[in-house]
Amino acid sequence: MLVFLIRRLLQSAVVLLVMSLVVFTGVFAIGNPVDSLINPEATEQQREKTISQLGLDKPLHEQYFIFLQNAVKGELGTSFVHNRPAIKLILERLPATLELTISALFIAILFGIPLGLAAGLNPDGLIGRTISSGSILFFSVPTFWAGLMLIMVFSVQLNWLPTTGRGETVDLWGFRTSLLTLDGLRHLILPAVNLGLYPLALIIRLTASGVQETMPLEFMKFARAKGLRKSRIISVHLMKNILIPIVTVIGLQFSVLLAFAVVTETIFAWPGMGRLIIESINLLDRPVIVAYLLVVVTVFMVVNILVDIVYSYLDPRIRIGSM
């Protein structure tokens, strides 16, 4: 286990280094933030002073090496727009995005696995065909359109749920959360459902296909021949064999939802990292863009390591040292 973790950490460090270079170069090439940050009526002296303060007067390679030196110290630069450390801006918005992502994934797991089991155990029945058709629909519907439809139905026409914001929050271990207040939960439902539609469809399809592949196998026939209850066959023998691909999807989808919650956060004015990165891209706030992408990449790598560890517990045939 220790060797595995050391190897993965070294690999992660290399990936972060390469990613930082690619992102830094790419952000540098897309435009000049000075055009957005400096008043067009500013004098040439004021313009040069601002450029020097932001460190934009140095060549790209010097800016990158300065960034690396600061990154080793845990500093990812200072926001051009907010004049605050970029990492602090991201960490302030991270709890809101995590809350939305975890809620969306919880909804997907809560409904996806039972619906997938129902579709897989009755593939030719009305219930199975209906669930399969619904999952295809969830795959096909664009996130922004689904969000607008949810707002139109549940907020505008039925007036059941609010459309924007995070609602009332409370402090939990130093972080603000809306999960512990009724108003916060009401604000969370629509964006969480909207973000969770795609992983819900994915889990339904994956669970259903896993059930259909596993049920005809010999050990399942043997379990039925022994006279075991259907509930035990499903909960013990079936689920144990289809959980590995489901765990993979859940782990990857968590990272994907965290990174690509931008559309949902924009539609529902959710105060998370997605809105911050959109604002930063519009203003070419390079430190925030680079810091955001590095944080997301780090989350991807951490989740992948955790998924590998969970693998070894779900399937003893998989040895953590050989991954």
mmCIF file of C-alpha atoms in Angstrom, residues 23 28 40 48 65 67 86 96 106 113 117 130 148 175 184 216 232 244 259-261 269 273 293 307:
data_model
loop_
_atom_site.group_PDB
_atom_site.id
_atom_site.type_symbol
_atom_site.label_atom_id
_atom_site.label_comp_id
_atom_site.label_asym_id
_atom_site.label_seq_id
_atom_site.Cartn_x
_atom_site.Cartn_y
_atom_site.Cartn_z
ATOM 1 C CA VAL A 23 -2.612 25.749 -18.699
ATOM 2 C CA PHE A 28 -1.170 33.394 -21.660
ATOM 3 C CA PRO A 40 -9.077 52.780 -21.432
ATOM 4 C CA GLU A 48 2.878 50.612 -17.374
ATOM 5 C CA PHE A 65 9.067 29.997 -12.985
ATOM 6 C CA PHE A 67 4.509 30.778 -10.462
ATOM 7 C CA ALA A 86 -6.424 32.878 -5.982
ATOM 8 C CA ALA A 96 -20.819 25.281 -2.335
ATOM 9 C CA PHE A 106 -26.419 11.121 -3.969
ATOM 10 C CA ILE A 113 -29.130 1.610 -8.602
ATOM 11 C CA LEU A 117 -31.849 -3.326 -10.870
ATOM 12 C CA THR A 130 -39.868 2.477 -19.399
ATOM 13 C CA LEU A 148 -34.566 25.879 -17.789
ATOM 14 C CA PHE A 175 -17.727 25.906 6.359
ATOM 15 C CA GLY A 184 -31.163 25.847 1.919
ATOM 16 C CA PRO A 216 -27.128 -16.091 -16.451
ATOM 17 C CA ARG A 232 -30.207 -12.414 -0.659
ATOM 18 C CA ILE A 244 -16.845 -2.495 -9.305
ATOM 19 C CA ALA A 259 -15.331 20.245 -12.758
ATOM 20 C CA PHE A 260 -18.309 20.763 -15.066
ATOM 21 C CA ALA A 261 -20.928 22.125 -12.703
ATOM 22 C CA ALA A 269 -26.913 31.426 -9.806
ATOM 23 C CA MET A 273 -16.453 27.590 -8.325
ATOM 24 C CA LEU A 293 -7.735 23.993 -13.120
ATOM 25 C CA VAL A 307 -11.333 4.371 -6.293
#
